[in-house]
């Protein structure tokens, strides 16, 4: 299994971006300056790469090498182009099934969801470039290798993915408790995409306004919600149940 790797040093990271390496996230030392850094910053923004400014102590914990104030995490998988993925799937299948993840942050939840997605025949997973959980060694391990089998695409704004899917004839369904509509009232036999929200805040209000349907799971206990990977599994297997009846 290919492991997540880190590269360090401003020039090395610049070269990685220019060579189109699958960079998950870049950590930059707070207060860094200079012409080479400005070149790096411009490339990061131009390519929509996720980054954060961190104290030097964090960089020192990530590597013992001379990082020059910059460290990049390289993903162990190659990401798909979103529009190309959708077009290819729509041409091949009558009823595609996509999964959109809105700001999911836990790598193990991500891995568990990828595993379930592979088992339920999901055609592609879509995440945002910024703020989404990265594909790390833990993600790969938790997915039981499914991360190498299910196409994963990144997009700048998940709302754009919703609009594109709808324009492609795909119904977008939000998994949310902010509705009275039960999951069992939803028709999953048609081309559809399911959106799962973040562990803490769920699906963002701006995205909820754009979806075709909202659906919730019935909860019989006192706890108000399920773990997102468990809830995702229930939604995906309801789709499987309907499609195999």
Tab-separated table of C-alpha atoms in Angstrom:
chain	number	residue	atom	x	y	z
A	1	UNK	CA	0.000	0.000	0.000
A	2	UNK	CA	1.316	3.408	-0.970
A	3	UNK	CA	1.795	5.609	2.055
A	4	UNK	CA	0.979	9.252	2.486
A	5	UNK	CA	4.211	11.189	2.025
A	6	UNK	CA	5.349	14.625	3.066
A	7	UNK	CA	7.582	16.982	1.188
A	8	UNK	CA	9.214	19.962	2.803
A	9	UNK	CA	10.947	23.128	1.690
A	10	UNK	CA	9.468	25.962	-0.351
A	11	UNK	CA	11.090	25.077	-3.662
A	12	UNK	CA	10.252	21.375	-3.327
A	13	UNK	CA	6.586	22.177	-2.723
A	14	UNK	CA	6.548	24.583	-5.680
A	15	UNK	CA	7.911	21.807	-7.895
A	16	UNK	CA	5.311	19.373	-6.560
A	17	UNK	CA	2.486	21.779	-7.434
A	18	UNK	CA	3.894	22.419	-10.901
A	19	UNK	CA	4.191	18.679	-11.526
A	20	UNK	CA	0.483	18.250	-10.595
A	21	UNK	CA	1.171	16.028	-7.599
A	22	UNK	CA	-1.962	15.107	-5.596
A	23	UNK	CA	-1.425	17.525	-2.706
A	24	UNK	CA	-3.959	17.232	0.103
A	25	UNK	CA	-2.823	20.123	2.271
A	26	UNK	CA	0.063	22.536	2.786
A	27	UNK	CA	1.182	23.814	6.175
A	28	UNK	CA	2.887	27.207	6.152
A	29	UNK	CA	4.754	28.818	9.026
A	30	UNK	CA	3.072	31.969	10.292
A	31	UNK	CA	4.917	35.124	9.308
A	32	UNK	CA	6.830	33.546	6.438
A	33	UNK	CA	7.924	36.015	3.764
A	34	UNK	CA	10.202	36.506	0.771
A	35	UNK	CA	9.843	36.306	-3.000
A	36	UNK	CA	9.939	32.515	-3.155
A	37	UNK	CA	7.177	32.290	-0.574
A	38	UNK	CA	5.055	34.755	-2.581
A	39	UNK	CA	5.505	32.530	-5.638
A	40	UNK	CA	4.348	29.537	-3.599
A	41	UNK	CA	1.363	31.394	-2.188
A	42	UNK	CA	0.273	32.449	-5.675
A	43	UNK	CA	0.492	28.846	-6.911
A	44	UNK	CA	-1.514	27.561	-3.935
A	45	UNK	CA	-4.335	30.007	-4.597
A	46	UNK	CA	-4.231	29.490	-8.355
A	47	UNK	CA	-4.594	25.722	-7.939
A	48	UNK	CA	-7.130	25.872	-5.107
A	49	UNK	CA	-5.000	23.804	-2.738
A	50	UNK	CA	-6.023	23.564	0.910
A	51	UNK	CA	-3.520	25.263	3.240
A	52	UNK	CA	-3.225	26.663	6.727
A	53	UNK	CA	-0.839	28.936	8.601
A	54	UNK	CA	0.632	27.209	11.644
A	55	UNK	CA	3.247	27.948	14.327
A	56	UNK	CA	6.737	26.618	13.697
A	57	UNK	CA	6.295	24.136	16.548
A	58	UNK	CA	3.718	22.208	14.517
A	59	UNK	CA	6.059	22.008	11.530
A	60	UNK	CA	8.845	20.793	13.795
A	61	UNK	CA	6.562	18.015	15.046
A	62	UNK	CA	5.714	16.937	11.507
A	63	UNK	CA	9.332	16.509	10.401
A	64	UNK	CA	12.855	16.653	11.766
A	65	UNK	CA	14.152	17.817	8.411
A	66	UNK	CA	14.808	21.425	7.399
A	67	UNK	CA	11.290	22.360	6.329
A	68	UNK	CA	12.035	26.061	5.597
A	69	UNK	CA	8.601	26.893	6.951
A	70	UNK	CA	6.575	24.787	4.493
A	71	UNK	CA	5.366	21.175	4.542
A	72	UNK	CA	2.972	19.530	2.072
A	73	UNK	CA	1.034	16.292	2.471
A	74	UNK	CA	0.882	14.261	-0.731
A	75	UNK	CA	-2.188	12.050	-1.109
A	76	UNK	CA	-1.663	8.305	-1.686
A	77	UNK	CA	-4.421	8.381	-4.330
A	78	UNK	CA	-5.048	10.327	-7.506
A	79	UNK	CA	-8.175	12.477	-7.505
A	80	UNK	CA	-10.601	12.527	-10.414
A	81	UNK	CA	-11.830	15.560	-12.318
A	82	UNK	CA	-15.389	16.063	-11.109
A	83	UNK	CA	-17.089	16.972	-14.390
A	84	UNK	CA	-15.293	14.231	-16.317
A	85	UNK	CA	-16.285	11.672	-13.695
A	86	UNK	CA	-19.955	12.649	-13.822
A	87	UNK	CA	-20.046	12.643	-17.631
A	88	UNK	CA	-18.434	9.198	-17.845
A	89	UNK	CA	-20.761	7.672	-15.240
A	90	UNK	CA	-23.913	9.206	-16.742
A	91	UNK	CA	-23.018	7.797	-20.157
A	92	UNK	CA	-22.497	4.287	-18.774
A	93	UNK	CA	-25.291	3.921	-16.192
A	94	UNK	CA	-29.022	4.498	-16.198
A	95	UNK	CA	-29.183	5.249	-12.474
A	96	UNK	CA	-25.864	6.605	-11.155
A	97	UNK	CA	-25.313	6.897	-7.418
A	98	UNK	CA	-22.998	9.611	-6.122
A	99	UNK	CA	-22.018	10.598	-2.597
A	100	UNK	CA	-21.178	14.176	-1.591
A	101	UNK	CA	-19.452	14.945	1.711
A	102	UNK	CA	-19.865	18.447	3.117
A	103	UNK	CA	-16.887	19.374	5.317
A	104	UNK	CA	-16.414	15.899	6.789
A	105	UNK	CA	-13.274	16.274	8.909
A	106	UNK	CA	-12.472	12.936	10.583
A	107	UNK	CA	-10.189	10.725	8.481
A	108	UNK	CA	-11.511	7.500	10.035
A	109	UNK	CA	-15.116	8.454	9.353
A	110	UNK	CA	-14.017	9.257	5.821
A	111	UNK	CA	-12.361	5.861	5.474
A	112	UNK	CA	-15.411	4.030	6.842
A	113	UNK	CA	-17.669	5.907	4.418
A	114	UNK	CA	-15.419	5.068	1.463
A	115	UNK	CA	-15.554	1.397	2.453
A	116	UNK	CA	-19.357	1.406	2.613
A	117	UNK	CA	-19.525	3.352	-0.650
A	118	UNK	CA	-17.496	0.672	-2.412
A	119	UNK	CA	-19.692	-2.091	-0.971
A	120	UNK	CA	-22.885	-0.361	-2.125
A	121	UNK	CA	-21.769	0.447	-5.659
A	122	UNK	CA	-21.329	4.212	-5.329
A	123	UNK	CA	-20.026	5.604	-8.617
A	124	UNK	CA	-18.058	8.484	-7.133
A	125	UNK	CA	-17.437	10.485	-3.967
A	126	UNK	CA	-17.182	14.274	-4.126
A	127	UNK	CA	-15.429	16.401	-1.502
A	128	UNK	CA	-14.381	20.029	-1.276
A	129	UNK	CA	-10.787	21.036	-1.862
A	130	UNK	CA	-10.694	23.054	1.348
A	131	UNK	CA	-11.836	21.852	4.743
A	132	UNK	CA	-12.419	18.212	3.830
A	133	UNK	CA	-10.731	15.319	5.598
A	134	UNK	CA	-7.545	14.353	3.745
A	135	UNK	CA	-6.823	10.893	2.403
A	136	UNK	CA	-4.192	9.671	4.857
A	137	UNK	CA	-2.759	6.291	5.876
A	138	UNK	CA	-5.553	6.063	8.464
A	139	UNK	CA	-8.158	6.787	5.787
A	140	UNK	CA	-6.755	4.046	3.559
A	141	UNK	CA	-6.570	1.566	6.437
A	142	UNK	CA	-10.103	2.275	7.662
A	143	UNK	CA	-11.424	1.995	4.108
A	144	UNK	CA	-9.849	-1.484	3.850
A	145	UNK	CA	-8.286	-0.375	0.573
A	146	UNK	CA	-11.580	0.845	-0.922
A	147	UNK	CA	-10.037	4.308	-1.392
A	148	UNK	CA	-8.136	2.812	-4.331
A	149	UNK	CA	-11.357	1.509	-5.897
A	150	UNK	CA	-13.959	4.271	-5.535
A	151	UNK	CA	-13.350	7.407	-7.650
A	152	UNK	CA	-12.942	10.487	-5.438
A	153	UNK	CA	-13.206	13.965	-6.936
A	154	UNK	CA	-12.433	17.341	-5.416
A	155	UNK	CA	-14.280	20.551	-6.192
A	156	UNK	CA	-13.885	24.150	-5.032
A	157	UNK	CA	-17.472	24.562	-3.845
A	158	UNK	CA	-19.862	21.714	-3.147
A	159	UNK	CA	-22.785	23.899	-4.223
A	160	UNK	CA	-21.331	23.912	-7.747
A	161	UNK	CA	-21.323	20.108	-7.658
A	162	UNK	CA	-25.001	20.108	-6.674
A	163	UNK	CA	-25.929	22.377	-9.580
A	164	UNK	CA	-23.879	20.342	-12.049
A	165	UNK	CA	-25.405	17.057	-10.916
A	166	UNK	CA	-28.921	18.490	-11.152
A	167	UNK	CA	-28.194	19.756	-14.655
A	168	UNK	CA	-27.034	16.218	-15.492
A	169	UNK	CA	-30.417	14.780	-14.484
A	170	UNK	CA	-29.355	13.584	-11.046
A	171	UNK	CA	-31.599	14.096	-8.014
A	172	UNK	CA	-29.711	15.482	-5.001
A	173	UNK	CA	-30.834	14.279	-1.564
A	174	UNK	CA	-29.623	15.785	1.704
A	175	UNK	CA	-29.341	13.568	4.777
A	176	UNK	CA	-30.487	15.933	7.513
A	177	UNK	CA	-32.608	15.995	10.651
A	178	UNK	CA	-33.931	19.405	9.549
A	179	UNK	CA	-36.944	17.911	7.789
A	180	UNK	CA	-40.068	15.890	8.483
A	181	UNK	CA	-39.486	13.733	5.417
A	182	UNK	CA	-38.400	10.162	6.176
A	183	UNK	CA	-35.683	8.364	4.222
A	184	UNK	CA	-38.321	5.724	3.458
A	185	UNK	CA	-40.350	8.225	1.428
A	186	UNK	CA	-37.478	8.895	-0.982
A	187	UNK	CA	-37.160	7.194	-4.368
A	188	UNK	CA	-33.553	6.054	-4.684
A	189	UNK	CA	-34.158	4.093	-7.890
A	190	UNK	CA	-33.642	7.199	-10.003
A	191	UNK	CA	-30.209	8.756	-10.691
A	192	UNK	CA	-29.292	10.366	-7.387
A	193	UNK	CA	-26.613	11.863	-5.186
A	194	UNK	CA	-26.688	11.737	-1.389
A	195	UNK	CA	-25.121	14.514	0.672
A	196	UNK	CA	-23.768	13.802	4.152
A	197	UNK	CA	-22.760	16.677	6.419
A	198	UNK	CA	-19.939	17.292	8.860
A	199	UNK	CA	-19.723	15.549	12.222
A	200	UNK	CA	-20.495	18.711	14.198
A	201	UNK	CA	-22.759	20.953	12.135
A	202	UNK	CA	-24.241	18.745	9.445
A	203	UNK	CA	-24.922	20.077	5.957
A	204	UNK	CA	-24.421	23.819	5.551
A	205	UNK	CA	-27.639	25.884	5.218
A	206	UNK	CA	-26.602	27.295	1.832
A	207	UNK	CA	-26.346	23.781	0.382
A	208	UNK	CA	-29.609	22.643	1.987
A	209	UNK	CA	-31.369	25.384	0.014
A	210	UNK	CA	-30.197	23.920	-3.286
A	211	UNK	CA	-31.088	20.225	-2.894
A	212	UNK	CA	-34.062	18.436	-4.461
A	213	UNK	CA	-35.060	16.543	-1.333
A	214	UNK	CA	-34.229	16.343	2.358
A	215	UNK	CA	-34.544	13.118	4.305
A	216	UNK	CA	-33.968	12.005	7.866
A	217	UNK	CA	-33.549	8.731	9.707
A	218	UNK	CA	-36.050	7.772	12.414
A	219	UNK	CA	-34.389	7.861	15.837
A	220	UNK	CA	-36.069	5.957	18.655
A	221	UNK	CA	-33.616	6.699	21.467
A	222	UNK	CA	-32.638	9.801	23.384
A	223	UNK	CA	-29.474	10.585	21.421
A	224	UNK	CA	-30.231	13.108	18.688
A	225	UNK	CA	-28.034	11.777	15.893
A	226	UNK	CA	-25.994	8.866	14.557
A	227	UNK	CA	-22.314	8.827	13.722
A	228	UNK	CA	-22.046	10.187	10.176
A	229	UNK	CA	-20.450	7.031	8.762
A	230	UNK	CA	-23.235	4.898	10.266
A	231	UNK	CA	-25.944	7.245	8.964
A	232	UNK	CA	-24.301	7.205	5.545
A	233	UNK	CA	-24.372	3.416	5.553
A	234	UNK	CA	-28.110	3.400	6.282
A	235	UNK	CA	-28.810	5.817	3.425
A	236	UNK	CA	-26.683	3.876	0.965
A	237	UNK	CA	-28.198	0.539	1.892
A	238	UNK	CA	-31.709	1.942	1.541
A	239	UNK	CA	-30.680	2.846	-2.011
A	240	UNK	CA	-29.375	-0.715	-2.496
A	241	UNK	CA	-32.589	-2.193	-1.058
A	242	UNK	CA	-34.780	-0.230	-3.446
A	243	UNK	CA	-32.589	-0.903	-6.457
A	244	UNK	CA	-32.458	-4.671	-5.864
A	245	UNK	CA	-36.155	-5.226	-5.133
